[in-house]
Amino acid sequence: MELRIFVEPQQGATYADQLAVARTAEETGFGAFFRSDHYVAMNVDGAPGPTDSWITLGAIGRETSTIRLGTLVTSATFRFPGPLAISVAQVDEMSGGRVELGLGAGWFAEEHAAYAIPFPDVKERFDRFEETLEIVTGLWEAQGPYTFRGEHFSLTDSPALPKPAQKHVPIVLGGAGKKRSAALAARFADEYNTPFVPVAEAAAVWARVDADAVAAGRDPQSIIKSAAQVVCGGSDEATVARRAATIGRELPELRENGLTGSAGEIVDKLGTFAEAGASRVYLQVLDQSDLDHVEWIGAEVLPQVADL
C-alpha cells in the first residue's frame, strides 16, 4: 500500500505552511503531496485565506524533486477546461512530470457565492464535468489542432498546447460512485477515491466502479482504488489526545471515522482497506503546523504498510 499526505489549506494555511508539509512528506518517504481545491473554509475562519491550488503546486513543484503532486479534487466549476488543461500541463512541466489531476463536478455552494463563481444545478454541473474531462484529456492527447463540440463548451482548431511532461497525466475521480460518476470513472479515471467513508461503504463504491468498467470493456484492475481518511496518531495516548483536541475532534469519533491512535492501530485499520481492494490511502493532515506528526507517521507507520 502507498500512503500519501493530503492537506486542506482553505482551513488556514499559507504557501510556506504547505511547502513545509510537502518537503517533510518528501523527505520522509510518502508517495505524494495532495491538497484540496477550495476557496472558503469550513467551520473555521480560514485566515489568512485560501491559496490557489495550481499556483501553489507549481511553486512546490519547483521546490521539491521527487514527490508526486495533485489535487483532491479540483472543481470543474472553477476553471474553463482549456485554461485548466494549460495550467496542469505547465505545472507538470515545472515539476518534471510529477502531477496528477484530481477532478470533480463541484459541490460547495458557499464558495461559489463568495467568489462570483457560477454554480448550476447538479445535472448541469455533471454535464459540464463530463465535457471538461473530454476536453482536458483530448487537448493533451491531440496530435495537431483539436476541435470539440459540446452542449456547454466548444473548441475550434485549438493548438492543443502545451503538452504535459508526462506522456499521460493520471486522472483521479472519486465520490459516492453513483451511476454517473462510476460511468465517468470507467471512461476517464486512472484512480477512484472514496473520501471519508467506512471500509464497507468504500468497497461497495469500488464494486460499482468495477462493474461499469467491465460494461465499458475495460479491465477494472486498471483503475487504482484509493481512500482518504483523517489521521491522528502518536506514540502515546496523551499525544494522540492533544492532536485530536488541536483539530477540534473527539477521540472516540476519530477512532470510528479515521486512522487514529498508535502506529499499530493505524496499520490495522489500513489493513482493512487493503483487504477491501485499496492500494493507496490519502492521510488527511489537518494541523499543517505539526510536522512532527508527519515525521512520526513516516517513521512508525509507513514501513509497516509496504506489504499490505
PDB file of C-alpha atoms in Angstrom:
ATOM      1  CA  MET A   1       0.000   0.000   0.000  1.00  0.00           C
ATOM      2  CA  GLU A   2       1.117   3.519  -0.807  1.00  0.00           C
ATOM      3  CA  LEU A   3       0.478   6.341   1.664  1.00  0.00           C
ATOM      4  CA  ARG A   4       0.041   9.929   0.548  1.00  0.00           C
ATOM      5  CA  ILE A   5      -0.241  13.160   2.524  1.00  0.00           C
ATOM      6  CA  PHE A   6      -3.352  15.268   1.934  1.00  0.00           C
ATOM      7  CA  VAL A   7      -3.943  18.763   3.346  1.00  0.00           C
ATOM      8  CA  GLU A   8      -6.841  21.251   3.456  1.00  0.00           C
ATOM      9  CA  PRO A   9      -5.204  24.690   3.051  1.00  0.00           C
ATOM     10  CA  GLN A  10      -8.506  26.585   2.928  1.00  0.00           C
ATOM     11  CA  GLN A  11      -8.813  25.888   6.646  1.00  0.00           C
ATOM     12  CA  GLY A  12      -5.942  28.323   7.268  1.00  0.00           C
ATOM     13  CA  ALA A  13      -2.517  27.735   5.727  1.00  0.00           C
ATOM     14  CA  THR A  14      -0.019  29.865   3.850  1.00  0.00           C
ATOM     15  CA  TYR A  15       2.068  28.763   0.908  1.00  0.00           C
ATOM     16  CA  ALA A  16       5.004  28.380   3.315  1.00  0.00           C
ATOM     17  CA  ASP A  17       2.947  26.047   5.524  1.00  0.00           C
ATOM     18  CA  GLN A  18       2.118  23.829   2.571  1.00  0.00           C
ATOM     19  CA  LEU A  19       5.673  23.798   1.287  1.00  0.00           C
ATOM     20  CA  ALA A  20       6.922  22.714   4.705  1.00  0.00           C
ATOM     21  CA  VAL A  21       4.477  19.783   4.754  1.00  0.00           C
ATOM     22  CA  ALA A  22       5.348  18.809   1.172  1.00  0.00           C
ATOM     23  CA  ARG A  23       9.073  18.859   1.869  1.00  0.00           C
ATOM     24  CA  THR A  24       8.633  16.869   5.080  1.00  0.00           C
ATOM     25  CA  ALA A  25       6.480  14.318   3.254  1.00  0.00           C
ATOM     26  CA  GLU A  26       9.098  14.010   0.516  1.00  0.00           C
ATOM     27  CA  GLU A  27      11.971  13.630   2.976  1.00  0.00           C
ATOM     28  CA  THR A  28      10.015  11.064   4.985  1.00  0.00           C
ATOM     29  CA  GLY A  29       9.178   8.849   2.008  1.00  0.00           C
ATOM     30  CA  PHE A  30       5.493   9.431   1.283  1.00  0.00           C
ATOM     31  CA  GLY A  31       4.306   8.843  -2.262  1.00  0.00           C
ATOM     32  CA  ALA A  32       2.629  12.188  -2.883  1.00  0.00           C
ATOM     33  CA  PHE A  33       1.524  15.533  -1.521  1.00  0.00           C
ATOM     34  CA  PHE A  34      -2.059  16.375  -2.432  1.00  0.00           C
ATOM     35  CA  ARG A  35      -4.154  19.359  -1.454  1.00  0.00           C
ATOM     36  CA  SER A  36      -7.820  20.237  -1.597  1.00  0.00           C
ATOM     37  CA  ASP A  37      -9.065  22.864  -4.024  1.00  0.00           C
ATOM     38  CA  HIS A  38     -11.422  25.151  -2.079  1.00  0.00           C
ATOM     39  CA  TYR A  39     -11.843  28.891  -1.700  1.00  0.00           C
ATOM     40  CA  VAL A  40     -13.826  29.023   1.555  1.00  0.00           C
ATOM     41  CA  ALA A  41     -13.046  27.399   4.923  1.00  0.00           C
ATOM     42  CA  MET A  42     -15.420  25.036   6.696  1.00  0.00           C
ATOM     43  CA  ASN A  43     -16.277  25.635  10.378  1.00  0.00           C
ATOM     44  CA  VAL A  44     -13.266  27.960  10.916  1.00  0.00           C
ATOM     45  CA  ASP A  45     -12.439  31.487   9.745  1.00  0.00           C
ATOM     46  CA  GLY A  46      -9.769  30.243   7.334  1.00  0.00           C
ATOM     47  CA  ALA A  47      -7.311  33.081   7.960  1.00  0.00           C
ATOM     48  CA  PRO A  48      -5.082  34.088   6.262  1.00  0.00           C
ATOM     49  CA  GLY A  49      -7.305  32.964   3.385  1.00  0.00           C
ATOM     50  CA  PRO A  50      -7.320  30.480   0.520  1.00  0.00           C
ATOM     51  CA  THR A  51      -4.435  29.738  -1.814  1.00  0.00           C
ATOM     52  CA  ASP A  52      -4.948  28.781  -5.440  1.00  0.00           C
ATOM     53  CA  SER A  53      -4.226  25.086  -5.841  1.00  0.00           C
ATOM     54  CA  TRP A  54      -2.404  25.097  -9.173  1.00  0.00           C
ATOM     55  CA  ILE A  55      -0.346  28.208  -8.474  1.00  0.00           C
ATOM     56  CA  THR A  56       0.669  26.592  -5.187  1.00  0.00           C
ATOM     57  CA  LEU A  57       1.507  23.226  -6.740  1.00  0.00           C
ATOM     58  CA  GLY A  58       3.530  24.880  -9.489  1.00  0.00           C
ATOM     59  CA  ALA A  59       5.680  26.594  -6.880  1.00  0.00           C
ATOM     60  CA  ILE A  60       6.001  23.449  -4.759  1.00  0.00           C
ATOM     61  CA  GLY A  61       6.982  21.561  -7.898  1.00  0.00           C
ATOM     62  CA  ARG A  62       9.999  23.849  -8.241  1.00  0.00           C
ATOM     63  CA  GLU A  63      10.982  23.409  -4.580  1.00  0.00           C
ATOM     64  CA  THR A  64      10.735  19.615  -4.369  1.00  0.00           C
ATOM     65  CA  SER A  65      12.278  16.931  -6.540  1.00  0.00           C
ATOM     66  CA  THR A  66      10.618  13.510  -6.257  1.00  0.00           C
ATOM     67  CA  ILE A  67       7.236  13.610  -4.538  1.00  0.00           C
ATOM     68  CA  ARG A  68       4.150  13.494  -6.737  1.00  0.00           C
ATOM     69  CA  LEU A  69       1.709  16.400  -6.568  1.00  0.00           C
ATOM     70  CA  GLY A  70      -2.004  16.792  -7.144  1.00  0.00           C
ATOM     71  CA  THR A  71      -5.477  17.901  -6.098  1.00  0.00           C
ATOM     72  CA  LEU A  72      -8.186  16.019  -4.279  1.00  0.00           C
ATOM     73  CA  VAL A  73     -10.071  17.439  -6.052  1.00  0.00           C
ATOM     74  CA  THR A  74     -10.213  20.450  -8.363  1.00  0.00           C
ATOM     75  CA  SER A  75     -13.780  21.528  -9.051  1.00  0.00           C
ATOM     76  CA  ALA A  76     -14.641  21.659 -12.739  1.00  0.00           C
ATOM     77  CA  THR A  77     -16.699  24.775 -11.988  1.00  0.00           C
ATOM     78  CA  PHE A  78     -13.596  26.761 -11.056  1.00  0.00           C
ATOM     79  CA  ARG A  79     -11.914  26.902 -14.465  1.00  0.00           C
ATOM     80  CA  PHE A  80     -12.800  26.622 -18.129  1.00  0.00           C
ATOM     81  CA  PRO A  81     -11.485  23.302 -19.469  1.00  0.00           C
ATOM     82  CA  GLY A  82      -8.986  24.812 -21.924  1.00  0.00           C
ATOM     83  CA  PRO A  83      -7.189  27.012 -19.364  1.00  0.00           C
ATOM     84  CA  LEU A  84      -7.302  24.136 -16.853  1.00  0.00           C
ATOM     85  CA  ALA A  85      -5.514  21.864 -19.344  1.00  0.00           C
ATOM     86  CA  ILE A  86      -2.881  24.570 -19.879  1.00  0.00           C
ATOM     87  CA  SER A  87      -2.352  25.141 -16.131  1.00  0.00           C
ATOM     88  CA  VAL A  88      -1.981  21.452 -15.267  1.00  0.00           C
ATOM     89  CA  ALA A  89       0.325  20.798 -18.228  1.00  0.00           C
ATOM     90  CA  GLN A  90       2.508  23.724 -17.189  1.00  0.00           C
ATOM     91  CA  VAL A  91       2.722  22.539 -13.570  1.00  0.00           C
ATOM     92  CA  ASP A  92       3.597  19.067 -14.852  1.00  0.00           C
ATOM     93  CA  GLU A  93       6.491  20.556 -16.838  1.00  0.00           C
ATOM     94  CA  MET A  94       7.573  22.726 -13.876  1.00  0.00           C
ATOM     95  CA  SER A  95       7.695  19.660 -11.618  1.00  0.00           C
ATOM     96  CA  GLY A  96       9.450  17.393 -14.086  1.00  0.00           C
ATOM     97  CA  GLY A  97       6.390  15.229 -14.735  1.00  0.00           C
ATOM     98  CA  ARG A  98       5.056  14.627 -11.213  1.00  0.00           C
ATOM     99  CA  VAL A  99       1.463  15.876 -11.458  1.00  0.00           C
ATOM    100  CA  GLU A 100      -1.849  14.049 -11.085  1.00  0.00           C
ATOM    101  CA  LEU A 101      -5.199  15.741 -11.720  1.00  0.00           C
ATOM    102  CA  GLY A 102      -7.998  15.071  -9.282  1.00  0.00           C
ATOM    103  CA  LEU A 103     -11.185  16.469 -10.785  1.00  0.00           C
ATOM    104  CA  GLY A 104     -14.784  16.674  -9.591  1.00  0.00           C
ATOM    105  CA  ALA A 105     -18.103  18.260 -10.564  1.00  0.00           C
ATOM    106  CA  GLY A 106     -18.162  20.717  -7.623  1.00  0.00           C
ATOM    107  CA  TRP A 107     -20.423  20.721  -4.571  1.00  0.00           C
ATOM    108  CA  PHE A 108     -19.713  23.586  -2.123  1.00  0.00           C
ATOM    109  CA  ALA A 109     -22.239  26.304  -2.975  1.00  0.00           C
ATOM    110  CA  GLU A 110     -20.949  28.830  -0.429  1.00  0.00           C
ATOM    111  CA  GLU A 111     -17.517  29.180  -2.015  1.00  0.00           C
ATOM    112  CA  HIS A 112     -19.067  29.794  -5.410  1.00  0.00           C
ATOM    113  CA  ALA A 113     -21.259  32.546  -3.975  1.00  0.00           C
ATOM    114  CA  ALA A 114     -18.314  34.061  -2.114  1.00  0.00           C
ATOM    115  CA  TYR A 115     -16.146  34.440  -5.218  1.00  0.00           C
ATOM    116  CA  ALA A 116     -18.672  35.007  -8.049  1.00  0.00           C
ATOM    117  CA  ILE A 117     -18.294  31.505  -9.489  1.00  0.00           C
ATOM    118  CA  PRO A 118     -21.428  30.222 -11.285  1.00  0.00           C
ATOM    119  CA  PHE A 119     -22.982  27.209  -9.563  1.00  0.00           C
ATOM    120  CA  PRO A 120     -25.502  25.432 -11.812  1.00  0.00           C
ATOM    121  CA  ASP A 121     -27.775  22.595 -10.715  1.00  0.00           C
ATOM    122  CA  VAL A 122     -26.408  19.079 -10.233  1.00  0.00           C
ATOM    123  CA  LYS A 123     -27.282  17.821 -13.719  1.00  0.00           C
ATOM    124  CA  GLU A 124     -25.623  20.756 -15.441  1.00  0.00           C
ATOM    125  CA  ARG A 125     -22.567  20.516 -13.207  1.00  0.00           C
ATOM    126  CA  PHE A 126     -22.125  16.868 -14.196  1.00  0.00           C
ATOM    127  CA  ASP A 127     -22.738  17.662 -17.856  1.00  0.00           C
ATOM    128  CA  ARG A 128     -20.015  20.319 -17.718  1.00  0.00           C
ATOM    129  CA  PHE A 129     -17.769  17.973 -15.733  1.00  0.00           C
ATOM    130  CA  GLU A 130     -18.060  15.280 -18.405  1.00  0.00           C
ATOM    131  CA  GLU A 131     -17.248  17.745 -21.180  1.00  0.00           C
ATOM    132  CA  THR A 132     -14.312  19.072 -19.137  1.00  0.00           C
ATOM    133  CA  LEU A 133     -12.866  15.568 -18.845  1.00  0.00           C
ATOM    134  CA  GLU A 134     -13.249  15.032 -22.589  1.00  0.00           C
ATOM    135  CA  ILE A 135     -11.632  18.361 -23.435  1.00  0.00           C
ATOM    136  CA  VAL A 136      -8.724  18.238 -20.980  1.00  0.00           C
ATOM    137  CA  THR A 137      -7.717  14.710 -21.957  1.00  0.00           C
ATOM    138  CA  GLY A 138      -8.415  15.459 -25.633  1.00  0.00           C
ATOM    139  CA  LEU A 139      -6.156  18.515 -25.633  1.00  0.00           C
ATOM    140  CA  TRP A 140      -3.316  16.580 -24.033  1.00  0.00           C
ATOM    141  CA  GLU A 141      -3.650  13.646 -26.441  1.00  0.00           C
ATOM    142  CA  ALA A 142      -4.236  15.616 -29.652  1.00  0.00           C
ATOM    143  CA  GLN A 143      -1.617  15.426 -32.378  1.00  0.00           C
ATOM    144  CA  GLY A 144      -2.295  18.747 -34.056  1.00  0.00           C
ATOM    145  CA  PRO A 145      -5.325  21.079 -33.902  1.00  0.00           C
ATOM    146  CA  TYR A 146      -8.162  19.965 -31.626  1.00  0.00           C
ATOM    147  CA  THR A 147     -11.863  20.649 -32.184  1.00  0.00           C
ATOM    148  CA  PHE A 148     -14.701  19.737 -29.850  1.00  0.00           C
ATOM    149  CA  ARG A 149     -18.419  20.412 -29.996  1.00  0.00           C
ATOM    150  CA  GLY A 150     -20.372  20.068 -26.763  1.00  0.00           C
ATOM    151  CA  GLU A 151     -23.524  21.431 -25.204  1.00  0.00           C
ATOM    152  CA  HIS A 152     -21.613  23.731 -22.848  1.00  0.00           C
ATOM    153  CA  PHE A 153     -18.131  24.038 -24.374  1.00  0.00           C
ATOM    154  CA  SER A 154     -16.870  24.140 -27.941  1.00  0.00           C
ATOM    155  CA  LEU A 155     -13.286  24.408 -29.181  1.00  0.00           C
ATOM    156  CA  THR A 156     -12.291  25.260 -32.748  1.00  0.00           C
ATOM    157  CA  ASP A 157      -8.820  24.459 -34.067  1.00  0.00           C
ATOM    158  CA  SER A 158      -7.138  24.698 -30.682  1.00  0.00           C
ATOM    159  CA  PRO A 159      -3.361  24.324 -30.965  1.00  0.00           C
ATOM    160  CA  ALA A 160      -3.675  21.882 -28.036  1.00  0.00           C
ATOM    161  CA  LEU A 161      -0.566  23.236 -26.359  1.00  0.00           C
ATOM    162  CA  PRO A 162       1.310  22.975 -24.083  1.00  0.00           C
ATOM    163  CA  LYS A 163       1.624  19.242 -23.604  1.00  0.00           C
ATOM    164  CA  PRO A 164       2.366  17.783 -20.155  1.00  0.00           C
ATOM    165  CA  ALA A 165       5.836  16.437 -19.466  1.00  0.00           C
ATOM    166  CA  GLN A 166       4.318  13.030 -18.770  1.00  0.00           C
ATOM    167  CA  LYS A 167       3.007  11.005 -21.666  1.00  0.00           C
ATOM    168  CA  HIS A 168      -0.126  10.503 -19.584  1.00  0.00           C
ATOM    169  CA  VAL A 169      -1.198  12.612 -16.596  1.00  0.00           C
ATOM    170  CA  PRO A 170      -3.107  10.341 -14.178  1.00  0.00           C
ATOM    171  CA  ILE A 171      -6.735  11.361 -13.653  1.00  0.00           C
ATOM    172  CA  VAL A 172      -8.210  10.858 -10.175  1.00  0.00           C
ATOM    173  CA  LEU A 173     -12.005  10.797  -9.824  1.00  0.00           C
ATOM    174  CA  GLY A 174     -13.970   9.994  -6.703  1.00  0.00           C
ATOM    175  CA  GLY A 175     -17.057  10.273  -4.581  1.00  0.00           C
ATOM    176  CA  ALA A 176     -20.078   8.089  -3.896  1.00  0.00           C
ATOM    177  CA  GLY A 177     -19.718   6.141  -7.136  1.00  0.00           C
ATOM    178  CA  LYS A 178     -23.316   6.537  -8.180  1.00  0.00           C
ATOM    179  CA  LYS A 179     -24.459   5.865 -11.725  1.00  0.00           C
ATOM    180  CA  ARG A 180     -22.894   8.844 -13.446  1.00  0.00           C
ATOM    181  CA  SER A 181     -19.601   9.126 -11.566  1.00  0.00           C
ATOM    182  CA  ALA A 182     -18.942   5.380 -11.886  1.00  0.00           C
ATOM    183  CA  ALA A 183     -19.563   5.552 -15.639  1.00  0.00           C
ATOM    184  CA  LEU A 184     -17.204   8.524 -15.972  1.00  0.00           C
ATOM    185  CA  ALA A 185     -14.576   6.643 -13.986  1.00  0.00           C
ATOM    186  CA  ALA A 186     -14.823   3.740 -16.422  1.00  0.00           C
ATOM    187  CA  ARG A 187     -14.055   6.148 -19.271  1.00  0.00           C
ATOM    188  CA  PHE A 188     -11.509   8.502 -17.787  1.00  0.00           C
ATOM    189  CA  ALA A 189     -10.133   7.523 -14.374  1.00  0.00           C
ATOM    190  CA  ASP A 190      -6.741   6.076 -13.575  1.00  0.00           C
ATOM    191  CA  GLU A 191      -7.790   6.084  -9.913  1.00  0.00           C
ATOM    192  CA  TYR A 192     -11.054   6.192  -7.983  1.00  0.00           C
ATOM    193  CA  ASN A 193     -11.026   7.687  -4.494  1.00  0.00           C
ATOM    194  CA  THR A 194     -13.590   7.183  -1.734  1.00  0.00           C
ATOM    195  CA  PRO A 195     -13.191  10.018   0.790  1.00  0.00           C
ATOM    196  CA  PHE A 196     -14.008   9.690   4.489  1.00  0.00           C
ATOM    197  CA  VAL A 197     -16.317   6.663   4.420  1.00  0.00           C
ATOM    198  CA  PRO A 198     -16.144   3.325   6.281  1.00  0.00           C
ATOM    199  CA  VAL A 199     -14.333   0.499   4.563  1.00  0.00           C
ATOM    200  CA  ALA A 200     -17.533  -1.420   3.746  1.00  0.00           C
ATOM    201  CA  GLU A 201     -19.007   1.617   2.019  1.00  0.00           C
ATOM    202  CA  ALA A 202     -15.776   2.185   0.113  1.00  0.00           C
ATOM    203  CA  ALA A 203     -15.768  -1.439  -1.070  1.00  0.00           C
ATOM    204  CA  ALA A 204     -19.333  -1.064  -2.352  1.00  0.00           C
ATOM    205  CA  VAL A 205     -18.351   2.035  -4.325  1.00  0.00           C
ATOM    206  CA  TRP A 206     -15.336   0.295  -5.854  1.00  0.00           C
ATOM    207  CA  ALA A 207     -17.574  -2.621  -6.851  1.00  0.00           C
ATOM    208  CA  ARG A 208     -19.857  -0.256  -8.771  1.00  0.00           C
ATOM    209  CA  VAL A 209     -16.863   1.334 -10.491  1.00  0.00           C
ATOM    210  CA  ASP A 210     -15.546  -2.112 -11.421  1.00  0.00           C
ATOM    211  CA  ALA A 211     -18.930  -3.159 -12.831  1.00  0.00           C
ATOM    212  CA  ASP A 212     -19.084  -0.065 -15.037  1.00  0.00           C
ATOM    213  CA  ALA A 213     -15.509  -0.642 -16.184  1.00  0.00           C
ATOM    214  CA  VAL A 214     -16.381  -4.188 -17.255  1.00  0.00           C
ATOM    215  CA  ALA A 215     -19.501  -2.924 -19.039  1.00  0.00           C
ATOM    216  CA  ALA A 216     -17.312  -0.423 -20.898  1.00  0.00           C
ATOM    217  CA  GLY A 217     -14.883  -3.157 -21.935  1.00  0.00           C
ATOM    218  CA  ARG A 218     -12.157  -2.042 -19.577  1.00  0.00           C
ATOM    219  CA  ASP A 219     -10.124  -4.124 -17.141  1.00  0.00           C
ATOM    220  CA  PRO A 220     -11.272  -2.956 -13.677  1.00  0.00           C
ATOM    221  CA  GLN A 221      -7.799  -3.692 -12.314  1.00  0.00           C
ATOM    222  CA  SER A 222      -6.538  -0.791 -14.428  1.00  0.00           C
ATOM    223  CA  ILE A 223      -8.318   1.627 -12.062  1.00  0.00           C
ATOM    224  CA  ILE A 224      -6.442   2.168  -8.788  1.00  0.00           C
ATOM    225  CA  LYS A 225      -8.737   2.074  -5.742  1.00  0.00           C
ATOM    226  CA  SER A 226      -7.918   4.581  -3.024  1.00  0.00           C
ATOM    227  CA  ALA A 227      -9.382   6.024   0.149  1.00  0.00           C
ATOM    228  CA  ALA A 228      -8.941   9.260   2.089  1.00  0.00           C
ATOM    229  CA  GLN A 229      -9.039   9.233   5.886  1.00  0.00           C
ATOM    230  CA  VAL A 230      -8.213  11.793   8.551  1.00  0.00           C
ATOM    231  CA  VAL A 231      -5.136  10.745  10.513  1.00  0.00           C
ATOM    232  CA  CYS A 232      -4.376  11.421  14.177  1.00  0.00           C
ATOM    233  CA  GLY A 233      -1.629   9.321  15.688  1.00  0.00           C
ATOM    234  CA  GLY A 234       1.114   9.348  18.264  1.00  0.00           C
ATOM    235  CA  SER A 235       3.445   7.303  20.393  1.00  0.00           C
ATOM    236  CA  ASP A 236       1.171   7.555  23.460  1.00  0.00           C
ATOM    237  CA  GLU A 237      -2.459   8.300  24.233  1.00  0.00           C
ATOM    238  CA  ALA A 238      -1.710  11.760  25.620  1.00  0.00           C
ATOM    239  CA  THR A 239      -0.092  12.789  22.337  1.00  0.00           C
ATOM    240  CA  VAL A 240      -2.998  11.422  20.327  1.00  0.00           C
ATOM    241  CA  ALA A 241      -5.482  13.258  22.561  1.00  0.00           C
ATOM    242  CA  ARG A 242      -3.549  16.509  22.210  1.00  0.00           C
ATOM    243  CA  ARG A 243      -3.549  16.234  18.436  1.00  0.00           C
ATOM    244  CA  ALA A 244      -7.261  15.434  18.390  1.00  0.00           C
ATOM    245  CA  ALA A 245      -8.026  18.488  20.531  1.00  0.00           C
ATOM    246  CA  THR A 246      -5.944  20.704  18.245  1.00  0.00           C
ATOM    247  CA  ILE A 247      -8.094  19.791  15.243  1.00  0.00           C
ATOM    248  CA  GLY A 248     -11.312  20.025  17.264  1.00  0.00           C
ATOM    249  CA  ARG A 249     -12.213  16.329  17.213  1.00  0.00           C
ATOM    250  CA  GLU A 250     -13.093  13.799  19.911  1.00  0.00           C
ATOM    251  CA  LEU A 251     -11.032  10.628  20.181  1.00  0.00           C
ATOM    252  CA  PRO A 252     -13.939   8.127  20.109  1.00  0.00           C
ATOM    253  CA  GLU A 253     -15.328   9.750  16.956  1.00  0.00           C
ATOM    254  CA  LEU A 254     -11.898   9.859  15.332  1.00  0.00           C
ATOM    255  CA  ARG A 255     -11.257   6.215  16.116  1.00  0.00           C
ATOM    256  CA  GLU A 256     -14.521   5.323  14.408  1.00  0.00           C
ATOM    257  CA  ASN A 257     -14.172   7.641  11.419  1.00  0.00           C
ATOM    258  CA  GLY A 258     -10.455   7.944  10.831  1.00  0.00           C
ATOM    259  CA  LEU A 259      -6.999   6.483  11.325  1.00  0.00           C
ATOM    260  CA  THR A 260      -6.354   7.184  14.973  1.00  0.00           C
ATOM    261  CA  GLY A 261      -4.191   6.031  17.856  1.00  0.00           C
ATOM    262  CA  SER A 262      -0.942   4.127  17.973  1.00  0.00           C
ATOM    263  CA  ALA A 263       1.008   3.002  14.919  1.00  0.00           C
ATOM    264  CA  GLY A 264      -0.394  -0.478  15.423  1.00  0.00           C
ATOM    265  CA  GLU A 265      -3.985   0.772  15.476  1.00  0.00           C
ATOM    266  CA  ILE A 266      -3.458   2.783  12.314  1.00  0.00           C
ATOM    267  CA  VAL A 267      -1.746  -0.080  10.485  1.00  0.00           C
ATOM    268  CA  ASP A 268      -4.515  -2.492  11.469  1.00  0.00           C
ATOM    269  CA  LYS A 269      -7.197  -0.207  10.075  1.00  0.00           C
ATOM    270  CA  LEU A 270      -5.201   0.414   6.913  1.00  0.00           C
ATOM    271  CA  GLY A 271      -5.114  -3.355   6.558  1.00  0.00           C
ATOM    272  CA  THR A 272      -8.912  -3.481   6.366  1.00  0.00           C
ATOM    273  CA  PHE A 273      -8.830  -1.046   3.455  1.00  0.00           C
ATOM    274  CA  ALA A 274      -6.140  -3.116   1.747  1.00  0.00           C
ATOM    275  CA  GLU A 275      -8.245  -6.261   2.151  1.00  0.00           C
ATOM    276  CA  ALA A 276     -11.183  -4.439   0.554  1.00  0.00           C
ATOM    277  CA  GLY A 277      -9.115  -3.518  -2.503  1.00  0.00           C
ATOM    278  CA  ALA A 278      -7.363  -0.234  -1.730  1.00  0.00           C
ATOM    279  CA  SER A 279      -3.741   0.057  -2.809  1.00  0.00           C
ATOM    280  CA  ARG A 280      -3.430   3.731  -1.872  1.00  0.00           C
ATOM    281  CA  VAL A 281      -4.619   5.851   1.073  1.00  0.00           C
ATOM    282  CA  TYR A 282      -4.516   9.626   1.442  1.00  0.00           C
ATOM    283  CA  LEU A 283      -3.829  10.684   5.023  1.00  0.00           C
ATOM    284  CA  GLN A 284      -5.669  13.931   5.752  1.00  0.00           C
ATOM    285  CA  VAL A 285      -3.367  16.008   7.965  1.00  0.00           C
ATOM    286  CA  LEU A 286      -5.497  18.783   9.437  1.00  0.00           C
ATOM    287  CA  ASP A 287      -2.843  20.514  11.556  1.00  0.00           C
ATOM    288  CA  GLN A 288      -0.279  21.615   8.970  1.00  0.00           C
ATOM    289  CA  SER A 289       1.959  23.167  11.613  1.00  0.00           C
ATOM    290  CA  ASP A 290       2.588  19.760  13.229  1.00  0.00           C
ATOM    291  CA  LEU A 291       5.435  18.476  11.082  1.00  0.00           C
ATOM    292  CA  ASP A 292       6.394  16.068  13.868  1.00  0.00           C
ATOM    293  CA  HIS A 293       3.129  14.265  13.180  1.00  0.00           C
ATOM    294  CA  VAL A 294       4.059  13.699   9.529  1.00  0.00           C
ATOM    295  CA  GLU A 295       7.535  12.544  10.545  1.00  0.00           C
ATOM    296  CA  TRP A 296       6.102  10.159  13.158  1.00  0.00           C
ATOM    297  CA  ILE A 297       3.746   8.580  10.624  1.00  0.00           C
ATOM    298  CA  GLY A 298       6.634   8.229   8.201  1.00  0.00           C
ATOM    299  CA  ALA A 299       8.845   6.559  10.808  1.00  0.00           C
ATOM    300  CA  GLU A 300       6.306   4.358  12.597  1.00  0.00           C
ATOM    301  CA  VAL A 301       3.506   3.601  10.107  1.00  0.00           C
ATOM    302  CA  LEU A 302       4.956   3.849   6.613  1.00  0.00           C
ATOM    303  CA  PRO A 303       7.456   0.958   6.989  1.00  0.00           C
ATOM    304  CA  GLN A 304       4.666  -1.362   8.159  1.00  0.00           C
ATOM    305  CA  VAL A 305       2.311  -0.865   5.204  1.00  0.00           C
ATOM    306  CA  ALA A 306       4.621  -1.640   2.295  1.00  0.00           C
ATOM    307  CA  ASP A 307       3.424  -5.250   2.164  1.00  0.00           C
ATOM    308  CA  LEU A 308      -0.293  -4.616   2.751  1.00  0.00           C
TER     309      LEU A 308
END
